[in-house]
Short mmCIF file of C-alpha atoms and ligand atoms in Angstrom, two decimals:
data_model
loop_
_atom_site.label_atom_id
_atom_site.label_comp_id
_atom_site.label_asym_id
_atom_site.label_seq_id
_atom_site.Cartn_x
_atom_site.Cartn_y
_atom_site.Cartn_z
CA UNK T 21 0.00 0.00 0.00
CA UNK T 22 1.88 3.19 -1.14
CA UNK T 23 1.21 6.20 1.11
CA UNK T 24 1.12 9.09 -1.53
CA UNK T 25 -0.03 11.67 0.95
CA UNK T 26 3.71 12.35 2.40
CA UNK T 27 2.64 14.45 5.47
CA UNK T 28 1.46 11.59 6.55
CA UNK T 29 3.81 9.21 6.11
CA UNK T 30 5.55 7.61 8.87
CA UNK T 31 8.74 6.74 7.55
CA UNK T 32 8.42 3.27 8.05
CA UNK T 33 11.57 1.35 7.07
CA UNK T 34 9.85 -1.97 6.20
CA UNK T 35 10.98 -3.81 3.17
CA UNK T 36 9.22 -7.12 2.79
CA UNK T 37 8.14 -10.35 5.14
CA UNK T 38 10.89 -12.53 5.06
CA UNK T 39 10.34 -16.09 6.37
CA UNK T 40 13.28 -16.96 9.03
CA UNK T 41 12.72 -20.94 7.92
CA UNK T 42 12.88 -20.83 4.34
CA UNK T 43 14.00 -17.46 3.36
CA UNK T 44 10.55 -17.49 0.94
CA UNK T 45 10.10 -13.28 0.64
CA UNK T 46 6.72 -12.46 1.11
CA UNK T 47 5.27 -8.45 0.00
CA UNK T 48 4.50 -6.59 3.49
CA UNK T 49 1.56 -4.31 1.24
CA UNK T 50 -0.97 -7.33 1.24
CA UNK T 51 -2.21 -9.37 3.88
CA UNK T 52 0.11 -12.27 4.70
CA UNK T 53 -0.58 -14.83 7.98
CA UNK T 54 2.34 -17.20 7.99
CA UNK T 55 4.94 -18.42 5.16
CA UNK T 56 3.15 -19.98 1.70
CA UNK T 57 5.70 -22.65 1.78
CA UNK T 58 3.35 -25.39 2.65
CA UNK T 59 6.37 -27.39 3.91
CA UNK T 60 7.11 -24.72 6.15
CA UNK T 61 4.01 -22.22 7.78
CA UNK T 62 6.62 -20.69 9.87
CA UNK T 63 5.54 -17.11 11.36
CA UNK T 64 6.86 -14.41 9.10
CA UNK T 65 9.26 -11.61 10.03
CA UNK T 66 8.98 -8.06 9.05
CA UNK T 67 12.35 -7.02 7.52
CA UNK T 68 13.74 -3.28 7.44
CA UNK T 69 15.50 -1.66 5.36
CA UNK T 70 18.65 -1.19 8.07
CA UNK T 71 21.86 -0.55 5.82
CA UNK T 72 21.64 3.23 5.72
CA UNK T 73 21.48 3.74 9.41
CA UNK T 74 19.35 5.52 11.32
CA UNK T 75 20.50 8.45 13.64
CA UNK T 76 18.97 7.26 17.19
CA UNK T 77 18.56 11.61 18.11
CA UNK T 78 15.56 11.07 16.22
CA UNK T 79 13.73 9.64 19.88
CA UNK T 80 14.69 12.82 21.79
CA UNK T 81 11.40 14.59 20.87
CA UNK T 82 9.55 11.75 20.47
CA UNK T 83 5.87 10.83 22.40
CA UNK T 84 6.34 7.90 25.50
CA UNK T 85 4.85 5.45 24.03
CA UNK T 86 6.19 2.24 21.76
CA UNK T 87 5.42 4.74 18.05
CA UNK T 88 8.55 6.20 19.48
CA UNK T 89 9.90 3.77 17.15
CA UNK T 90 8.03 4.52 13.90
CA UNK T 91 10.46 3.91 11.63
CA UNK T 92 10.92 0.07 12.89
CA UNK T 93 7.18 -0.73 12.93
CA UNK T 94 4.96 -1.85 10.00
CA UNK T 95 2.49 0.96 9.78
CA UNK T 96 3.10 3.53 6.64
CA UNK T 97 0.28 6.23 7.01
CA UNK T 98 0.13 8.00 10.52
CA UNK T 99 -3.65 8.02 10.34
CA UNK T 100 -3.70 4.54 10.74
CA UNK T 101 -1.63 3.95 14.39
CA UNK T 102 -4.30 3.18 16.88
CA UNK T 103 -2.56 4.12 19.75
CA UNK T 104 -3.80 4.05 23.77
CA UNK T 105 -0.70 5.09 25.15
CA UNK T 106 1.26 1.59 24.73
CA UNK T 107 4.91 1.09 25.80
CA UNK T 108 7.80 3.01 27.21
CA UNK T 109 6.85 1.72 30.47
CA UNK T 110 9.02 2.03 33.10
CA UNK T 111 11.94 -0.01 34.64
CA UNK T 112 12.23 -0.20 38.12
CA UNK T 113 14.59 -1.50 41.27
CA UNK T 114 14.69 -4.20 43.49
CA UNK T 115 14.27 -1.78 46.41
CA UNK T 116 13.71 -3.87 49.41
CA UNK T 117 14.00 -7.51 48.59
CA UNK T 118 17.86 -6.87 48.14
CA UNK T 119 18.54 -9.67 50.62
CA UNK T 120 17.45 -12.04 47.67
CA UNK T 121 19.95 -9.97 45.38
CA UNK T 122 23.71 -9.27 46.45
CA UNK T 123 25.86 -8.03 44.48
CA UNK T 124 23.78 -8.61 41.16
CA UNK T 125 21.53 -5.52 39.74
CA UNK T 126 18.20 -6.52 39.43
CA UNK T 127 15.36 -4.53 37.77
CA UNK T 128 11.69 -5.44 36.70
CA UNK T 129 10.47 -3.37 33.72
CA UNK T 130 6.75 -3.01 34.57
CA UNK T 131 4.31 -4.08 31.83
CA UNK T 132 1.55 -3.86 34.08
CA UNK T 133 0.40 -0.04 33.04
CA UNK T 134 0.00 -0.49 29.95
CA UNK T 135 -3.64 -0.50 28.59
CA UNK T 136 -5.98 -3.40 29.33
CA UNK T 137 -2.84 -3.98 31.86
CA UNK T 138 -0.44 -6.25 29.97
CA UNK T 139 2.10 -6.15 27.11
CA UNK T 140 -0.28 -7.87 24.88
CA UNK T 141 -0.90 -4.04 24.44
CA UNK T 142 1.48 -3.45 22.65
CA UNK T 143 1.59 -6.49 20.23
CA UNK T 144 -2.23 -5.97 19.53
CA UNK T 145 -1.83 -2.18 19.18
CA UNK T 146 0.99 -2.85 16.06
CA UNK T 147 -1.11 -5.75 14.88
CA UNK T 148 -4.57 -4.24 14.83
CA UNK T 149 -2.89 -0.26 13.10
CA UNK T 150 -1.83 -2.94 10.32
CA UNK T 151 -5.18 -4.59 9.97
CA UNK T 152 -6.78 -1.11 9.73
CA UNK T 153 -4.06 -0.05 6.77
CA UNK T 154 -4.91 -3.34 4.84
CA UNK T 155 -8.60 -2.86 4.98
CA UNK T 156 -9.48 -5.51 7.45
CA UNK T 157 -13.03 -5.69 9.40
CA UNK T 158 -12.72 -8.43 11.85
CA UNK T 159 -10.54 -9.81 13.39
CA UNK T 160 -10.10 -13.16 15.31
CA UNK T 161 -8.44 -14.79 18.10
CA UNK T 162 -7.70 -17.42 20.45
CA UNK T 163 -6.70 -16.33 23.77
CA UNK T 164 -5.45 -17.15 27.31
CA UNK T 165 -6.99 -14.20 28.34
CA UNK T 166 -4.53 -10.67 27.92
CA UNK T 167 -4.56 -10.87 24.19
CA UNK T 168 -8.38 -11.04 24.01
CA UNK T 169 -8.81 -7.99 26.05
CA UNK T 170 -6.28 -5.74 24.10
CA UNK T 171 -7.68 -6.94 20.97
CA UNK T 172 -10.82 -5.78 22.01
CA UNK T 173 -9.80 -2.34 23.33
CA UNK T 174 -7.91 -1.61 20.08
CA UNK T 175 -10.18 -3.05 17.85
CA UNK T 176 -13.14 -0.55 19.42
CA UNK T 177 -10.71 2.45 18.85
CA UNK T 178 -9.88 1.56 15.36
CA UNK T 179 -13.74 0.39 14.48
CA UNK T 180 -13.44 -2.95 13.45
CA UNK T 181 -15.09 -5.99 14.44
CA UNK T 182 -13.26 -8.45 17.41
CA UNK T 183 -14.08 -12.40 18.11
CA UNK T 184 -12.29 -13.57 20.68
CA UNK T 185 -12.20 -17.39 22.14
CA UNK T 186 -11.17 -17.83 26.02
CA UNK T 187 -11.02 -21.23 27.87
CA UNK T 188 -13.93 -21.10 30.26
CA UNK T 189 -12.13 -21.33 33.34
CA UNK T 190 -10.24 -18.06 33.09
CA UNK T 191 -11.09 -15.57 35.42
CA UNK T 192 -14.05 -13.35 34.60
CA UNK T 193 -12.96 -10.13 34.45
CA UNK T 194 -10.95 -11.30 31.08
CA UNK T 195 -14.04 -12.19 30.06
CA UNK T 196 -16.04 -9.08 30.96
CA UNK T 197 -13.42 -6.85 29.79
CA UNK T 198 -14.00 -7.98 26.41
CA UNK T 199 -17.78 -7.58 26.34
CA UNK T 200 -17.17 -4.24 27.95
CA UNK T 201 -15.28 -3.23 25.14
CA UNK T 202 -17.94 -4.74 22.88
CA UNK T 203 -16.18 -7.57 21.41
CA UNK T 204 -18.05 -10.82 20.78
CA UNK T 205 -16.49 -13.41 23.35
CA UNK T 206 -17.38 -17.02 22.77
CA UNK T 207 -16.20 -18.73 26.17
CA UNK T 208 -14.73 -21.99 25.21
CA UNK T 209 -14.80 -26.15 27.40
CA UNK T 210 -10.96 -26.46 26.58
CA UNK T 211 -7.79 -24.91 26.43
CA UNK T 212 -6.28 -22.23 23.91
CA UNK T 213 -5.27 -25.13 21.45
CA UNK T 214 -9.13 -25.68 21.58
CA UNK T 215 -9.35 -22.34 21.01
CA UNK T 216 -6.81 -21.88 18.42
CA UNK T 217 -8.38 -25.17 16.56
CA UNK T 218 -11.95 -23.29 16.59
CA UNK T 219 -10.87 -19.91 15.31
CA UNK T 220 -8.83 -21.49 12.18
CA UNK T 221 -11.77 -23.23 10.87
CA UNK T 222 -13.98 -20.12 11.85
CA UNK T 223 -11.84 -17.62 10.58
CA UNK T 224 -11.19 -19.53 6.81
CA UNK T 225 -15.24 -20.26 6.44
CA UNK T 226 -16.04 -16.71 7.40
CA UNK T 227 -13.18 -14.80 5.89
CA UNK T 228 -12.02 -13.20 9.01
CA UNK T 229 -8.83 -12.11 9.83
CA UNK T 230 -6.84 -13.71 12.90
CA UNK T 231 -4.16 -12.92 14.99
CA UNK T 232 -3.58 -15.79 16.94
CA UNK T 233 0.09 -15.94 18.85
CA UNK T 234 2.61 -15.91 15.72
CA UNK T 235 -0.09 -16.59 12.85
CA UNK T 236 0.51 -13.02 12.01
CA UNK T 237 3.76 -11.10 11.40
CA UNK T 238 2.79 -7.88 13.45
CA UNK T 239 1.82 -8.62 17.21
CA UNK T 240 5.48 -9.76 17.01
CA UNK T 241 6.51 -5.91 15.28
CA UNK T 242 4.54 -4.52 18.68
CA UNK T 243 6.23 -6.63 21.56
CA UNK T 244 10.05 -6.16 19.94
CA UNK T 245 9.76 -2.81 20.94
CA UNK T 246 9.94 -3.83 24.43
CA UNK T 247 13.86 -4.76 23.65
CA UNK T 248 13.82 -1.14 21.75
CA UNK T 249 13.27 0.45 25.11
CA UNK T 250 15.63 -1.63 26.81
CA UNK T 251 18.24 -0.38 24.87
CA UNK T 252 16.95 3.18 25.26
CA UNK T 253 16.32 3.05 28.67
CA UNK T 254 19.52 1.25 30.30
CA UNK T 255 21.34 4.28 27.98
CA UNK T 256 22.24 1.58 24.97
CA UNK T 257 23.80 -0.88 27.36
CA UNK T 258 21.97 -4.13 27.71
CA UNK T 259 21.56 -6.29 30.64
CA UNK T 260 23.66 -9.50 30.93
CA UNK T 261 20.15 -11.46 31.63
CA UNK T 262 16.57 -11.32 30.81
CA UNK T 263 14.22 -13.71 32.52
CA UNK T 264 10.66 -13.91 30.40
CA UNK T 265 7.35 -15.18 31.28
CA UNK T 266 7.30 -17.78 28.11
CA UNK T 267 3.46 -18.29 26.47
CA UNK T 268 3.43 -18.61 23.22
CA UNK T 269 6.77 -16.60 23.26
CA UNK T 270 6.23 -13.66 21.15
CA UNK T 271 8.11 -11.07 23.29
CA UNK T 272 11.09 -13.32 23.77
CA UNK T 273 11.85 -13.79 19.77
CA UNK T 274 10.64 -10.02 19.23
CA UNK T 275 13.39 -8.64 21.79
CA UNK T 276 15.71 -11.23 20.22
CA UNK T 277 14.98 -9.49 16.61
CA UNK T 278 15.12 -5.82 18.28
CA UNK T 279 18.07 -6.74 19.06
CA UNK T 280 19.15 -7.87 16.14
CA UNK T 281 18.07 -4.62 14.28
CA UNK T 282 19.22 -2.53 16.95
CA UNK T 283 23.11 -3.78 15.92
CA UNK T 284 22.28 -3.58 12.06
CA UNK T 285 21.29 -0.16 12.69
CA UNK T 286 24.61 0.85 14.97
CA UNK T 287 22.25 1.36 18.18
CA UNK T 288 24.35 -1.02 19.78
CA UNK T 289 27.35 -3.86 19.64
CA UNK T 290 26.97 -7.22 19.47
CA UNK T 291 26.85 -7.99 23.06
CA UNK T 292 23.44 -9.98 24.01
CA UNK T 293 21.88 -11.24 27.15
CA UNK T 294 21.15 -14.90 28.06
CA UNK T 295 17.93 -14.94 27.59
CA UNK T 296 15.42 -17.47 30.60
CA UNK T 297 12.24 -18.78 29.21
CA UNK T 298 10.21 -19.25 32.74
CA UNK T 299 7.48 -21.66 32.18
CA UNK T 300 4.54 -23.33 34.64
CA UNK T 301 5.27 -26.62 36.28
CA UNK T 302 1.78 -27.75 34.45
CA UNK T 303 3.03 -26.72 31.27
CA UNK T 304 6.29 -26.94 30.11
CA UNK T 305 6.70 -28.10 26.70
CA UNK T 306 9.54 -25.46 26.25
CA UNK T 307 11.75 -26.35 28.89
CA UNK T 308 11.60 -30.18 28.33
CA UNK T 309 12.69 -29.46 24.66
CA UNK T 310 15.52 -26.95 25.78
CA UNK T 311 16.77 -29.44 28.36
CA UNK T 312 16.21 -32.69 26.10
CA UNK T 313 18.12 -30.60 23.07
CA UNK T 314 15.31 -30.97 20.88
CA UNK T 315 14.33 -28.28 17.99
CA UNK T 316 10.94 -28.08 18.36
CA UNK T 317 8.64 -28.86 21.24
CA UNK T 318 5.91 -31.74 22.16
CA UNK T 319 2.50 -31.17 23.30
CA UNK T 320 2.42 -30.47 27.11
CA UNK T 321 -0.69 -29.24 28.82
CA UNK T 322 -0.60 -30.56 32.69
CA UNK T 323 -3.98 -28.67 33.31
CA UNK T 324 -4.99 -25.46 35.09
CA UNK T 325 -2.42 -22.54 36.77
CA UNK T 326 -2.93 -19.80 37.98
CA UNK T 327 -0.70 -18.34 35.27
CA UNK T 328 -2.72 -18.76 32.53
CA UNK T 329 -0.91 -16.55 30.07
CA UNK T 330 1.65 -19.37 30.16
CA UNK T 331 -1.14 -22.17 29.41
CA UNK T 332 0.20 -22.30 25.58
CA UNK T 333 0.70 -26.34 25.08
CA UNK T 334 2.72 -26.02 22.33
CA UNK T 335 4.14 -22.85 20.90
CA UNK T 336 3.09 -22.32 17.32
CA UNK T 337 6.34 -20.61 17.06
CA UNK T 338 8.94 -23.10 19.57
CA UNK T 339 11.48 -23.60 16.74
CA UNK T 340 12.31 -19.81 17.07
CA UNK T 341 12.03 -19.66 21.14
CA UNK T 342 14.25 -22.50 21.45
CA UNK T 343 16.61 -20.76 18.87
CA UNK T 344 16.69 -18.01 20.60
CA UNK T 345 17.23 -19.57 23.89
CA UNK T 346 20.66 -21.54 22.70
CA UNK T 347 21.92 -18.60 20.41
CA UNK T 348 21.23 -16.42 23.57
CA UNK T 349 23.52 -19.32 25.58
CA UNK T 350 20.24 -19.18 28.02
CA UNK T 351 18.18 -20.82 30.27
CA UNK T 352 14.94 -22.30 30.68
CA UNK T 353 13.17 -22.98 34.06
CA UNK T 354 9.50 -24.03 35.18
CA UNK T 355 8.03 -22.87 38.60
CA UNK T 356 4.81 -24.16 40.44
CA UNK T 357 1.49 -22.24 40.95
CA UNK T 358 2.39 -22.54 44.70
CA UNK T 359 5.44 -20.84 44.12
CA UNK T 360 4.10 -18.14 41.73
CA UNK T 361 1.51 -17.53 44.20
CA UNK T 362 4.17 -17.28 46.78
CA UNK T 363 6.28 -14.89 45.22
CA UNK T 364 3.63 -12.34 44.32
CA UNK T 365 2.72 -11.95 47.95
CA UNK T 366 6.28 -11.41 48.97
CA UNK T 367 7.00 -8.97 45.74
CA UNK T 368 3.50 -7.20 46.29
CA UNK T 369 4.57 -6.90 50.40
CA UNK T 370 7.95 -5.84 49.98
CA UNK T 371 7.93 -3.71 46.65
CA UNK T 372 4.30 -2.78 46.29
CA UNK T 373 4.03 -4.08 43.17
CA UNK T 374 1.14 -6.42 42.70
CA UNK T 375 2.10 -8.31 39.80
CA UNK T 376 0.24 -10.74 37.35
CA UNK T 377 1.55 -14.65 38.36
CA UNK T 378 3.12 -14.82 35.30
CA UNK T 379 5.25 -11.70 36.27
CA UNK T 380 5.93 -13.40 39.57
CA UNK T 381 7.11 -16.44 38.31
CA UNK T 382 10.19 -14.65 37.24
CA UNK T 383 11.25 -13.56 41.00
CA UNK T 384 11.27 -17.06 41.83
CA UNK T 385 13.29 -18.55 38.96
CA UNK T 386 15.72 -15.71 39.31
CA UNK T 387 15.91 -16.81 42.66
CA UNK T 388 17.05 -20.77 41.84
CA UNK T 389 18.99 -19.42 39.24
CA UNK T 390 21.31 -17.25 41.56
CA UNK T 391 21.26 -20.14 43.78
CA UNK T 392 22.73 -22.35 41.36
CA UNK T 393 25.15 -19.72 40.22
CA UNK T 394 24.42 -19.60 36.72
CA UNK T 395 24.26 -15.78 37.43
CA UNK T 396 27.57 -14.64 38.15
CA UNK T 397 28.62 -12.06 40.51
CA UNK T 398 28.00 -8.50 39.64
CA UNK T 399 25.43 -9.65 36.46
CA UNK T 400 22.88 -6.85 35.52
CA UNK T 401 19.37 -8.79 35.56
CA UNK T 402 16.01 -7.71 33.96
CA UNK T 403 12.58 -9.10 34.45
CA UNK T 404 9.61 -8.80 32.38
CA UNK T 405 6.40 -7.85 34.69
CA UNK T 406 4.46 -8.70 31.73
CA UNK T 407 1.00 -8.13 33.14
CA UNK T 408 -0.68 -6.41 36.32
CA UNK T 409 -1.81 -8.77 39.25
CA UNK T 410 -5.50 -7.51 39.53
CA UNK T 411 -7.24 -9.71 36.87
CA UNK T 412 -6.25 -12.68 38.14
CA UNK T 413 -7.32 -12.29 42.17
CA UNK T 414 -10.14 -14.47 42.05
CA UNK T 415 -7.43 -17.35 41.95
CA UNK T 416 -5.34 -15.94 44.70
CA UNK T 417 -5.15 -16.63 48.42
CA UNK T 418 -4.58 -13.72 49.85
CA UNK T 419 -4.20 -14.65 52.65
C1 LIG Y 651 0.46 -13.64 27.09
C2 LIG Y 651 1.16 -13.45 28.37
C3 LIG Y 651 2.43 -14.01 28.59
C4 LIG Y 651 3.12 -14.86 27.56
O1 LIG Y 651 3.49 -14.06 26.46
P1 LIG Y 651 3.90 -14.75 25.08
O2 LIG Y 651 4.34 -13.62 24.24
O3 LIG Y 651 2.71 -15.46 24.58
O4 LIG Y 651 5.02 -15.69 25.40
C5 LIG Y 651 3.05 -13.75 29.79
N1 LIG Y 651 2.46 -13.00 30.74
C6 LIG Y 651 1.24 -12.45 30.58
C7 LIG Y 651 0.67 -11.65 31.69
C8 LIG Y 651 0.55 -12.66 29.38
O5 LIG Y 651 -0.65 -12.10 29.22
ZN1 LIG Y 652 9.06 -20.65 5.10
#
């Protein structure tokens, strides 16, 4: 789609979708899902053109919020960003759990403010601008709860039509929020590969668009900008460690391809973090694939957690998280419900932060992880609060 109008233009870098499988190049100006290469269906990747540089002054008068990054995102015509105030969120201390910390640096950036209060913001707020530009009225998805309610949000503010599919047992606000926001929300007697099964039959009979975890190029395009601001934020100097809450594990692979960019474009070196995948105990198909060496992952859905943004049985996307995790030299770790649970008292007493239990999960795999010493002394660690703690309190004791 050519943008003739040029005051309007956004000066949007992207070149093509290139798939990171098969290398098949795919045109970014009509609507793509995954790669044609019926051997391969790997998620696409939005490519930029990076060569000529980009002078990184161009942020200093730029709004707080992930279109900070313009250039690196997918949308060409301003008119179409739908934008609630997503991103640039802030990255806080360990302030008074520093007993747990010695003489490591540990940080949380806090995904929790963001609109509908998670990341998913961010991904859906990239993915839903692009729908708008390509002329798409509905749009579908399968969800474990976050996605579903930023889908809805955005797809109100940009006027287009939202389905979502939730597993019954998630907690009802997830599922209110979505009516609220007058989406149509089809509560589902199964998990989100139930879901995920529905909406691809739905979405091919009834020509609707969906955006299910990697079946699109662009919710990736939204959550790499949270490696964007890392960069930004920690003054172009990235941590030595990143612990993530692992799902479907969009954010992981789209900080892994900010990265990426970020040295193409001369942002930064080629120093990288190790990257943790944290997982539930009940589901941990990633973990048992890192540990076993394995390219790809198996089925693994153990039943309910509390967590339920990490109740993804199998990844459509594992090849890449696993790649990630080994080029990254990284980790992967699983944590109980009890000790999720745990951990966001402690971090909500101590900190007064009152995370989601995917969030929390981190605190306590950072936590082994120190203990076994694969972080070494004086190591700079992030942690991804990807969500904030209040949807989910109908499954906590609070006591
Ligand atoms: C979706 C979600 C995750 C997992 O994110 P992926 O990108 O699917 O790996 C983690 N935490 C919360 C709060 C979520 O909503
Ligand atoms: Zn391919």
């Amino acid at each position: 789609m050519m943008v003739t109008d040029i005051e309007t233009g956004t000066g949007s870098l992207i070149k093509n979708l290139t798939c990171p499988e098969c290398g098949t190049v795919h045109n970014a100006e009509v609507i793509n899902t995954v790669c044609v290469n019926d051997a391969c269906r790997s998620t696409l990747f939005a490519t930029y053109n990076l060569d000529a540089g980009l002078d990184k002054s161009i942020l200093l008068k730029r709004p707080a919020n992930m279109w900070r990054y313009k250039e690196l995102l997918p949308v060409l015509d301003e008119k179409n960003i739908i934008t609630l105030g997503e991103g640039f969120t802030p990255i806080i201390p360990i302030e008074n759990l520093k007993q747990f910390v010695g003489d490591n640096e540990v940080f949380w950036k806090d995904e929790s403010g963001n609109p509908t209060g998670s990341f998913k913001a961010r991904g859906l707020s990239a993915a839903v601008s692009k729908a708008k530009e390509l002329g798409i009225e509905t749009i579908a998805t399968p969800t474990a709860g976050n996605a579903g309610g930023a889908l809805a949000a955005y797809a109100a503010r940009a006027g287009v039509k939202a389905i979502v599919y939730m597993p019954k047992l998630t907690p009802q606000v997830f599922k209110d929020e979505c009516r609220l926001y007058g989406a149509e929300l089809v509560a589902i007697d199964g998990n989100i590969s139930d879901c995920g099964k529905l909406v691809n039959e739905l979405a091919l009979q009834n020509g609707w668009f969906q955006v299910s975890t990697l079946k699109e190029p662009y919710r990736l395009e939204g959550k790499k900008t949270m490696g964007y601001e890392i960069a930004e934020q920690f003054n172009w100097q990235l941590p030595d460690v990143i612990f993530y809450p692992t799902g479907g594990g969009t954010g992981l692979i789209g900080m892994w391809k900010a990265f990426n960019e970020m040295e193409q474009l001369g942002w930064i070196g080629s120093n990288r973090p190790r990257m943790v995948a944290v997982q539930s105990e009940s589901c941990n198909g990633i973990v048992s694939a890192f540990n076993a060496g394995l390219p790809v992952s198996e089925f693994a859905d153990g039943g309910f957690t509390i967590a339920n943004g990490l109740r993804v049985p199998k990844p459509y996307a594992d090849r890449q998280i696993l790649k990630v995790l080994r080029e990254s030299n990284g980790a992967a770790i699983t944590i109980s419900d009890h000790e999720m649970s745990a951990a966001l008292k402690e971090i909500a007493r101590n900190e007064g932060m009152l995370m989601a239990p995917e969030g929390a999960a981190l605190w306590q795999a950072f936590k082994k992880l120190k203990a076994t010493g694969w972080i070494e002394a004086g190591e700079k660690v992030l942690m991804i609060n990807t969500g904030s703690g209040y949807k989910y309190l109908e499954n906590i004791d609070i006591y």
